PDB file of C-alpha atoms and ligand atoms in Angstrom:
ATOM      1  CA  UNK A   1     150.087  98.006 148.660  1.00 39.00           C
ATOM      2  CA  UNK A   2     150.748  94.182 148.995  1.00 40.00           C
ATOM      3  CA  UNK A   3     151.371  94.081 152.728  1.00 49.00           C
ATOM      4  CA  UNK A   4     155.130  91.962 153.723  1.00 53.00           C
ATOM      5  CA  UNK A   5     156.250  89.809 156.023  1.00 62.00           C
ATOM      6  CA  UNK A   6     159.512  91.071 157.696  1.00 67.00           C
ATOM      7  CA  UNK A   7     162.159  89.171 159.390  1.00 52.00           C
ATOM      8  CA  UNK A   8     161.151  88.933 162.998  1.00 55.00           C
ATOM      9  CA  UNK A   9     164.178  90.078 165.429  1.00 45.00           C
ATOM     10  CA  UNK A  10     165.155  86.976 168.125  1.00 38.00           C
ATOM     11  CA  UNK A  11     164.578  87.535 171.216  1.00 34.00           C
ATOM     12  CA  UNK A  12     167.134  85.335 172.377  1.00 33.00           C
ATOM     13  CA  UNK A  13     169.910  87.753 170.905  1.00 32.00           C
ATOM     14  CA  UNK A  14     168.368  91.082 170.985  1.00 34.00           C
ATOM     15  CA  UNK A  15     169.315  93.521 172.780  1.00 33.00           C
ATOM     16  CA  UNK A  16     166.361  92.884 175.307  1.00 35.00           C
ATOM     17  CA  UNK A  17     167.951  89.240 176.420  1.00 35.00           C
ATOM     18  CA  UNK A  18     168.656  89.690 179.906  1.00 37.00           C
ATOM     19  CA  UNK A  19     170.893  86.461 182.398  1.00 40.00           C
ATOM     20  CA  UNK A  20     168.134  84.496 183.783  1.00 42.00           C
ATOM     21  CA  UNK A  21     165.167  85.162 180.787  1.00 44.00           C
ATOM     22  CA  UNK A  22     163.712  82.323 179.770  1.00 46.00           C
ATOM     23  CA  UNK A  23     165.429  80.499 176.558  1.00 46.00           C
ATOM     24  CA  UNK A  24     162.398  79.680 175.094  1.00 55.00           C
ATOM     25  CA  UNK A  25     160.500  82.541 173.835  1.00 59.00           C
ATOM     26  CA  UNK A  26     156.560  82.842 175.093  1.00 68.00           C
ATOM     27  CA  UNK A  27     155.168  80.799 172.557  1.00 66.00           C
ATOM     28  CA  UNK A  28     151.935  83.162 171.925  1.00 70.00           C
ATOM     29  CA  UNK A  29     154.481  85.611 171.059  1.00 75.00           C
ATOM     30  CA  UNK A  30     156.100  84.174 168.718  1.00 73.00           C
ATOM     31  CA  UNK A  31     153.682  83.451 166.854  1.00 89.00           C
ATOM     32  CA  UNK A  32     152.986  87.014 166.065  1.00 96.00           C
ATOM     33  CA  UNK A  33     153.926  88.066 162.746  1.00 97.00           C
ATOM     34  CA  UNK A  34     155.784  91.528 162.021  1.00 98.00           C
ATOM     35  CA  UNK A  35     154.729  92.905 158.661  1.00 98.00           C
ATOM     36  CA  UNK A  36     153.609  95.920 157.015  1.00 98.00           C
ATOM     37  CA  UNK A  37     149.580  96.972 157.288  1.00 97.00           C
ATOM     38  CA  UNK A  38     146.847  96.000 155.020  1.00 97.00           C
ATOM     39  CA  UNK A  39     143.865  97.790 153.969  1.00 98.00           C
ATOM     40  CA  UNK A  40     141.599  94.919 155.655  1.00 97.00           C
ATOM     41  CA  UNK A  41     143.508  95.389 159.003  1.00 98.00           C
ATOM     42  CA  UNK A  42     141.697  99.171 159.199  1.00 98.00           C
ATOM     43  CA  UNK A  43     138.931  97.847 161.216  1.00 98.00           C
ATOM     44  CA  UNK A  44     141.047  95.855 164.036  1.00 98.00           C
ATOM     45  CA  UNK A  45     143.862  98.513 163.924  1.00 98.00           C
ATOM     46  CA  UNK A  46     141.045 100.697 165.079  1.00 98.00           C
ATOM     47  CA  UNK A  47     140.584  98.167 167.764  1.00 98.00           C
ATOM     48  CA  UNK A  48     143.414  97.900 168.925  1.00 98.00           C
ATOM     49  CA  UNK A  49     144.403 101.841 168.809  1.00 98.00           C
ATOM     50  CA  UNK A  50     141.152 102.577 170.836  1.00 98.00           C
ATOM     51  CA  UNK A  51     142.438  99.631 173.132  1.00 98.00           C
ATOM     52  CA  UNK A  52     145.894 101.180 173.517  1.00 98.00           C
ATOM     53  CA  UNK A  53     145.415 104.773 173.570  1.00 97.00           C
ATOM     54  CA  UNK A  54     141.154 105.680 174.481  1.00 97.00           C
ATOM     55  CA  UNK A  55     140.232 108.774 173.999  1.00 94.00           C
ATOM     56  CA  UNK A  56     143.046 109.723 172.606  1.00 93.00           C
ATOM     57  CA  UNK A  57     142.854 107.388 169.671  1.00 97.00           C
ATOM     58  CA  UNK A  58     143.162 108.241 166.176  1.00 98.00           C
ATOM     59  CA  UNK A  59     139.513 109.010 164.596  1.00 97.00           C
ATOM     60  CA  UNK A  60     138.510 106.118 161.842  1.00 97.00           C
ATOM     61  CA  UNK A  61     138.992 108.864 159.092  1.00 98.00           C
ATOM     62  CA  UNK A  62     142.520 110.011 160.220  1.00 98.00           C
ATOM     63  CA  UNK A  63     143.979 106.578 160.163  1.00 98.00           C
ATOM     64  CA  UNK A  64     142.527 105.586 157.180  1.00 98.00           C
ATOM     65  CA  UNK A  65     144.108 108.679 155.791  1.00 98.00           C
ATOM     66  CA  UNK A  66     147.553 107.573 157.625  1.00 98.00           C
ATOM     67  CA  UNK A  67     147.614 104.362 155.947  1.00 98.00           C
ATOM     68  CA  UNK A  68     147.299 105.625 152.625  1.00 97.00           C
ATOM     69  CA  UNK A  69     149.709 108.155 153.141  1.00 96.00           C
ATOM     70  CA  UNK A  70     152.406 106.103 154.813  1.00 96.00           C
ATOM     71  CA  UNK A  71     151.421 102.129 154.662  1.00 96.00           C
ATOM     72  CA  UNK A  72     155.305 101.907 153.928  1.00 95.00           C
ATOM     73  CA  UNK A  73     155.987 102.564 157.306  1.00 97.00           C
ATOM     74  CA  UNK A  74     153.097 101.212 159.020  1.00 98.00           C
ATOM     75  CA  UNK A  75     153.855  97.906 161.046  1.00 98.00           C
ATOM     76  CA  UNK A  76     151.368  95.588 162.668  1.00 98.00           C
ATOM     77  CA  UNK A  77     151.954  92.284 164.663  1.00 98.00           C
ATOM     78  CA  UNK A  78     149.412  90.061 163.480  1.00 97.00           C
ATOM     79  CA  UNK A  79     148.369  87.051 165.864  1.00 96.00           C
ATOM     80  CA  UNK A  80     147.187  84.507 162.747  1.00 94.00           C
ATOM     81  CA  UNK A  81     143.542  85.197 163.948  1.00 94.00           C
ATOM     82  CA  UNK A  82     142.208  87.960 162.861  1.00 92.00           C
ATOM     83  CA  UNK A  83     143.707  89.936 165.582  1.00 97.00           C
ATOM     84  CA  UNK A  84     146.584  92.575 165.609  1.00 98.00           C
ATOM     85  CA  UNK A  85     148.691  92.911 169.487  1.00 98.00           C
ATOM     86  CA  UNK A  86     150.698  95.868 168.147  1.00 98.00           C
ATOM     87  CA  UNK A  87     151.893  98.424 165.518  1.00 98.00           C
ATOM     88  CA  UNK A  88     153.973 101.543 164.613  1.00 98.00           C
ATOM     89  CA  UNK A  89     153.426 104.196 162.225  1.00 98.00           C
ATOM     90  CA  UNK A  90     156.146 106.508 161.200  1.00 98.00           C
ATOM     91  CA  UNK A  91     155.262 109.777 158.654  1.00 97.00           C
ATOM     92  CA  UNK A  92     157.982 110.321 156.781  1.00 94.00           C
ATOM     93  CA  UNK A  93     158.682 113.649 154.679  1.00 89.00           C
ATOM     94  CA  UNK A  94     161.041 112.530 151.628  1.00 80.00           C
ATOM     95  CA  UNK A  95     161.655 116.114 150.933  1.00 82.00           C
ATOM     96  CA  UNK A  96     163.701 116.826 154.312  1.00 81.00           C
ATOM     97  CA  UNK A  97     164.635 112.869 154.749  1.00 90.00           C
ATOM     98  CA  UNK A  98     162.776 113.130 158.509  1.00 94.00           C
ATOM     99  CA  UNK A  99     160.361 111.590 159.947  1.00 97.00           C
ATOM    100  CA  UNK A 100     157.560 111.486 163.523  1.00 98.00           C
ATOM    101  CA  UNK A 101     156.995 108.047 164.580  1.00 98.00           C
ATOM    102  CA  UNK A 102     153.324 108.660 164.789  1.00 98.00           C
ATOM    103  CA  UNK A 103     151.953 106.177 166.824  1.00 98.00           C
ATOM    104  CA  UNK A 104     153.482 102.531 168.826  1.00 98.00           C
ATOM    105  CA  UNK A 105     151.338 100.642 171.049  1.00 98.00           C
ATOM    106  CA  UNK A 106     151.051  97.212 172.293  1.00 98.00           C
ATOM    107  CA  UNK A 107     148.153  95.216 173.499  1.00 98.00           C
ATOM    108  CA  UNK A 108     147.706  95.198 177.546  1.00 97.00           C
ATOM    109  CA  UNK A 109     148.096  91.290 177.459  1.00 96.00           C
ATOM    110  CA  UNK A 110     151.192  91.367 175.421  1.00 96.00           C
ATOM    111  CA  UNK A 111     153.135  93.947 177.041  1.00 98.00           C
ATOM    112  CA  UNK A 112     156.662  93.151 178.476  1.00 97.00           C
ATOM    113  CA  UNK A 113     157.393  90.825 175.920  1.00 97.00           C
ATOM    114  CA  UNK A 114     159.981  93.120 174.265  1.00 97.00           C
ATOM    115  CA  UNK A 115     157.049  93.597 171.131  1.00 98.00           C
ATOM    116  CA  UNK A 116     157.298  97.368 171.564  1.00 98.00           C
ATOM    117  CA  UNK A 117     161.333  97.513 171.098  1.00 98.00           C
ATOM    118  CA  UNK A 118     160.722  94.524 167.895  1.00 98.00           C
ATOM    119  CA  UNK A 119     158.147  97.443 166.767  1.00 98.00           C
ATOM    120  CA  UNK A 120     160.898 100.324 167.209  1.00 98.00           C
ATOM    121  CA  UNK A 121     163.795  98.192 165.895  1.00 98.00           C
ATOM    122  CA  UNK A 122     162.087  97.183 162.544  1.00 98.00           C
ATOM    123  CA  UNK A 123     160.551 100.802 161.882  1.00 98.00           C
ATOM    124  CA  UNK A 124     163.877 102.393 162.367  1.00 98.00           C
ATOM    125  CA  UNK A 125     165.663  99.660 160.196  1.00 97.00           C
ATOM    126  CA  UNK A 126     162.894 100.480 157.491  1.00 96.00           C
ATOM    127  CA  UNK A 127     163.579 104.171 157.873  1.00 96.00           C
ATOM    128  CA  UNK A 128     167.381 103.940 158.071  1.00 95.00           C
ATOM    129  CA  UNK A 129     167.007 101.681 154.529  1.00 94.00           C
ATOM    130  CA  UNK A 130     164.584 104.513 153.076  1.00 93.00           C
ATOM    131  CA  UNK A 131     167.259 107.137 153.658  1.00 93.00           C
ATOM    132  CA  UNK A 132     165.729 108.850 156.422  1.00 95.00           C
ATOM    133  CA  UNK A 133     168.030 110.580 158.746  1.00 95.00           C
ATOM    134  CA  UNK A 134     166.110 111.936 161.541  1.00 96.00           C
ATOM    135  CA  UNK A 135     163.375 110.653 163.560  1.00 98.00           C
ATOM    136  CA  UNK A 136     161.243 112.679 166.136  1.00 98.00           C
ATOM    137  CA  UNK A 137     158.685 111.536 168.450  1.00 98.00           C
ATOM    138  CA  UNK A 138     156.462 113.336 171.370  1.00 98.00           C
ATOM    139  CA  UNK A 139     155.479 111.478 174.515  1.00 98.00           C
ATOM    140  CA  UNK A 140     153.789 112.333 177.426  1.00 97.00           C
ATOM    141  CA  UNK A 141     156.246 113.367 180.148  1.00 97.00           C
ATOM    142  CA  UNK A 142     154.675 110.637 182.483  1.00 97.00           C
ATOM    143  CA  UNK A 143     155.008 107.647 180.607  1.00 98.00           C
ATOM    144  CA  UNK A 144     157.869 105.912 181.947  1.00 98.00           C
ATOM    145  CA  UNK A 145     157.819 103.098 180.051  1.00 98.00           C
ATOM    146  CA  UNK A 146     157.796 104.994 176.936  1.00 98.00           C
ATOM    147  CA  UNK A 147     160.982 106.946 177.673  1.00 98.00           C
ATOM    148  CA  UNK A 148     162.922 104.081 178.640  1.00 98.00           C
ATOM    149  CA  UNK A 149     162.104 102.532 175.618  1.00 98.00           C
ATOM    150  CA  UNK A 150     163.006 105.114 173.416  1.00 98.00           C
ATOM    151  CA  UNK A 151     166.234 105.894 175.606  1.00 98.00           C
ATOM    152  CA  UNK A 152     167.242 102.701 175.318  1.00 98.00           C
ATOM    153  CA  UNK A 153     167.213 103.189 171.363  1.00 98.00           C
ATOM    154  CA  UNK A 154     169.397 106.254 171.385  1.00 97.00           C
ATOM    155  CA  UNK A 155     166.311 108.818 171.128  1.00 98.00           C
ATOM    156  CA  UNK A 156     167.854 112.417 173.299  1.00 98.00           C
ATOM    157  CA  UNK A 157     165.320 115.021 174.434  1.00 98.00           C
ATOM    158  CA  UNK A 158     165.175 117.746 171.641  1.00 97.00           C
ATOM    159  CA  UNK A 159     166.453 121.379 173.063  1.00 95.00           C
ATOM    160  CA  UNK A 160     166.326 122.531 176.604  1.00 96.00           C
ATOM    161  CA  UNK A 161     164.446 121.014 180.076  1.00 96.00           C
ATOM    162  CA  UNK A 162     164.791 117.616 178.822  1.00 95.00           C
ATOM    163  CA  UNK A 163     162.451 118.331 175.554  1.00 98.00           C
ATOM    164  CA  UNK A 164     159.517 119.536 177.437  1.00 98.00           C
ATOM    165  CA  UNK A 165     157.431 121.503 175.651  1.00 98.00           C
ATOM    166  CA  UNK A 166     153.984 122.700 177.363  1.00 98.00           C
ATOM    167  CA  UNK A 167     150.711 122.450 175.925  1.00 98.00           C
ATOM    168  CA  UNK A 168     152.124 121.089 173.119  1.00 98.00           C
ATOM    169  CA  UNK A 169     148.360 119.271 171.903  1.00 96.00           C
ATOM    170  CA  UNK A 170     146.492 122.385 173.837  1.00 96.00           C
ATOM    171  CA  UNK A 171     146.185 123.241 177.553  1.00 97.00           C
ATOM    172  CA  UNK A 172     147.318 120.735 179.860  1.00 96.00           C
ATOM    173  CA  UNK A 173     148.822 118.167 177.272  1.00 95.00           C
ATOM    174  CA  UNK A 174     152.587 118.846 177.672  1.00 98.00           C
ATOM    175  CA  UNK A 175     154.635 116.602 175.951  1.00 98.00           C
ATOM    176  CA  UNK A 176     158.655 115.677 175.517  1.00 98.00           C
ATOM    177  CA  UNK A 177     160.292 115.496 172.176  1.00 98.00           C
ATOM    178  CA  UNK A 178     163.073 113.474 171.543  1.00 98.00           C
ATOM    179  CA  UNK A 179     164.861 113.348 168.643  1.00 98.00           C
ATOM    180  CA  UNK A 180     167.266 110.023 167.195  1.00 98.00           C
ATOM    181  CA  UNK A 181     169.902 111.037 164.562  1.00 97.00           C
ATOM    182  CA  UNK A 182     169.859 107.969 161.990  1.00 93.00           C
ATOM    183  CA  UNK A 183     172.515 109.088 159.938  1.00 87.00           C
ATOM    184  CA  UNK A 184     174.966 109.230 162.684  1.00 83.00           C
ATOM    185  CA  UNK A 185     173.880 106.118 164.614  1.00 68.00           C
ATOM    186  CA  UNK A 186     174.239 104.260 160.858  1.00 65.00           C
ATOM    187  CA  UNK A 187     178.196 105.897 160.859  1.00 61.00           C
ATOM    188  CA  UNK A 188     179.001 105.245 164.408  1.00 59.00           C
ATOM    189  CA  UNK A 189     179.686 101.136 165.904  1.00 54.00           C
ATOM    190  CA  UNK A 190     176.549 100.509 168.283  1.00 49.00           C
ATOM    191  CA  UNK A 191     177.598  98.316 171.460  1.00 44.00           C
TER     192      UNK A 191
HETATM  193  C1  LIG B 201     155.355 101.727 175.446  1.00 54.02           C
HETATM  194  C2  LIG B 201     154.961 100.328 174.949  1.00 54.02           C
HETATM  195  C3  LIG B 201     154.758 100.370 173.440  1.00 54.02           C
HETATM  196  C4  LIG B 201     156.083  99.348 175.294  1.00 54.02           C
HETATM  197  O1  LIG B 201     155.739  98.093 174.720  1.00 54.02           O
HETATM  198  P1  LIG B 201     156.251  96.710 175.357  1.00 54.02           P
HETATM  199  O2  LIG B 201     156.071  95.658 174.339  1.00 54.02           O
HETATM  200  O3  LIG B 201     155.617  96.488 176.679  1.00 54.02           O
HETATM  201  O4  LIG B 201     157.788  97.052 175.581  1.00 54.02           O
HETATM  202  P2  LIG B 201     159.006  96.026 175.598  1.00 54.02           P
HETATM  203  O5  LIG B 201     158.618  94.766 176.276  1.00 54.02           O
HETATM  204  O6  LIG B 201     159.554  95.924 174.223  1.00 54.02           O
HETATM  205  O7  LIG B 201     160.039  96.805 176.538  1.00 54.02           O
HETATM  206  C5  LIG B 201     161.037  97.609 175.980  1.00 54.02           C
HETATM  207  C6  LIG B 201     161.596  98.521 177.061  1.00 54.02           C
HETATM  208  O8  LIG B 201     160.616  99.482 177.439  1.00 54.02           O
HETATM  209  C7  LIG B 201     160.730  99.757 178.836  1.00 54.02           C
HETATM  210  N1  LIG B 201     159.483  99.360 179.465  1.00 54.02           N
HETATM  211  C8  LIG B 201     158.412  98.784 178.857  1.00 54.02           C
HETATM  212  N2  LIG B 201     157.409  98.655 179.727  1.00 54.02           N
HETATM  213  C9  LIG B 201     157.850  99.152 180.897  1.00 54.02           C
HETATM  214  C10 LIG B 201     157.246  99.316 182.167  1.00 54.02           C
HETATM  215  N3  LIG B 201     155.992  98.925 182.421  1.00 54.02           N
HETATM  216  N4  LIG B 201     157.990  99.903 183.148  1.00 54.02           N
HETATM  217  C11 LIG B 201     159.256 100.303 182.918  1.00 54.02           C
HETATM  218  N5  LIG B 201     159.875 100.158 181.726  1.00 54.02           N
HETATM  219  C12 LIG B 201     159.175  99.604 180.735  1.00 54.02           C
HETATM  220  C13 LIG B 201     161.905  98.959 179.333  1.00 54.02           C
HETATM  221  O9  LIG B 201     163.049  99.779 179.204  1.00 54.02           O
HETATM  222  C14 LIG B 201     161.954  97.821 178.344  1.00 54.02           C
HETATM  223  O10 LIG B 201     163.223  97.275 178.232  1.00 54.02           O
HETATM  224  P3  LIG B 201     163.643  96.000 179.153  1.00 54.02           P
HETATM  225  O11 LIG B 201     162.608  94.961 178.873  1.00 54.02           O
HETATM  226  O12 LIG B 201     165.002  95.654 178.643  1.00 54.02           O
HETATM  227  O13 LIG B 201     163.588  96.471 180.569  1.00 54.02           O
HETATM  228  C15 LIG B 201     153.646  99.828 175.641  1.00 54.02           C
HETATM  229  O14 LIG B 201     153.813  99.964 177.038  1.00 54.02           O
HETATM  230  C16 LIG B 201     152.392 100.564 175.199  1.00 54.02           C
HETATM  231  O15 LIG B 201     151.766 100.202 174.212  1.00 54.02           O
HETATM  232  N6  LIG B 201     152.029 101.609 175.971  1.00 54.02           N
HETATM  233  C17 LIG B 201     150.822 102.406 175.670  1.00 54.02           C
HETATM  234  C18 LIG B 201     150.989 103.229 174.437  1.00 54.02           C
HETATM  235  C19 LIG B 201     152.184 104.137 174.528  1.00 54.02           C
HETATM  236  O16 LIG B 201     152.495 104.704 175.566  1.00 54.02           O
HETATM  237  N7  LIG B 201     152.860 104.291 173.390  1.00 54.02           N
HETATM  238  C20 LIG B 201     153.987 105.175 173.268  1.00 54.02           C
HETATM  239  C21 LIG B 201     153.488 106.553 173.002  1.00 54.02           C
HETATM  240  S1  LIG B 201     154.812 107.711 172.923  1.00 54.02           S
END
């Protein structure tokens, strides 16, 4: 598929712009560009995934499966040379109109820059266009950052202690699920 630019989301009226941020954006950031994955990015989306996530990275054959299956819904922010600072991958199942946002990282170097909500907002608006009305995602009970994020984007922990489910990936990897009802959040005024 012929990979697309989207419209990046402003930082200076997002919902991340905070009294007191700086009013002009970090100019290495903004020259990222938000669009959808190519087939030549599978190399340095490998990169950056083992950068992001180590051992627990996708294997080369897995997300070269992922991006033909779902290239739709994979973003990358591409840096103009040759390297990609983030991306987010949602699987989406037409048949039930739900979907797992399978992966969302961010460079180390980038981080804090609000690229991980720009990542969330755009994959959501995608999903939300495509007539998908649930989205699910698992994270690791520890990562702070993570939750917040997602909390902040209206994601609830699916069914009892807070979504925990244990061993979820095998012995010792608990993880929380939280769940974001599209449909409703489309029907109801956000604010
Ligand atoms: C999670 C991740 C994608 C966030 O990306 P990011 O670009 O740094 O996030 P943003 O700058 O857009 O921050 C969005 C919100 O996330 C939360 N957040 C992000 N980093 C945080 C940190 N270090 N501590 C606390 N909260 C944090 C905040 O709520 C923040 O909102 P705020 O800026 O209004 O306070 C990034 O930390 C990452 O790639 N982590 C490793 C991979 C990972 O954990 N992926 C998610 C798997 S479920």
């Amino acid at each position: 598929m012929t990979a697309e630019p989207l419209k990046r989301f402003s930082r200076d009226d997002g919902p991340q712009a905070r009294p007191g941020a700086p009013a002009e954006p970090d100019p290495d950031t903004a020259r990222l560009v938000l669009r959808t994955v190519r087939e030549s990015d599978l190399p340095e989306l490998r990169r950056l995934d083992q950068e992001v996530f180590g051992e627990v990275a996708y294997p080369a054959f897995l997300l070269r499966q992922l991006f033909d299956m779902y290239a739709e819904h994979f973003l990358v922010l591409d840096d103009g040379t040759g390297r990609l600072r983030g991306y987010v991958l949602a699987g989406t199942s037409a048949l039930r109109a739900d979907s797992w946002i399978l992966g969302l990282g961010v460079a180390h170097d980038r981080r804090r820059h609000g690229l991980g909500r720009e990542l969330m907002v755009a994959i959501l608006d995608r999903l939300r266009r495509s007539g998908i009305e649930e989205v699910r995602l698992t994270v690791e009970p520890g990562n702070r950052a993570a939750l917040l994020l997602y909390r902040s984007l209206g994601f609830r922990p699916e069914g009892p202690d807070g979504g925990l489910r244990r061993d979820y990936f095998g012995p010792g990897m608990d993880r929380r699920i939280l769940r974001l009802d599209l449909a409703a959040r489309a029907a109801a005024p956000q604010g």
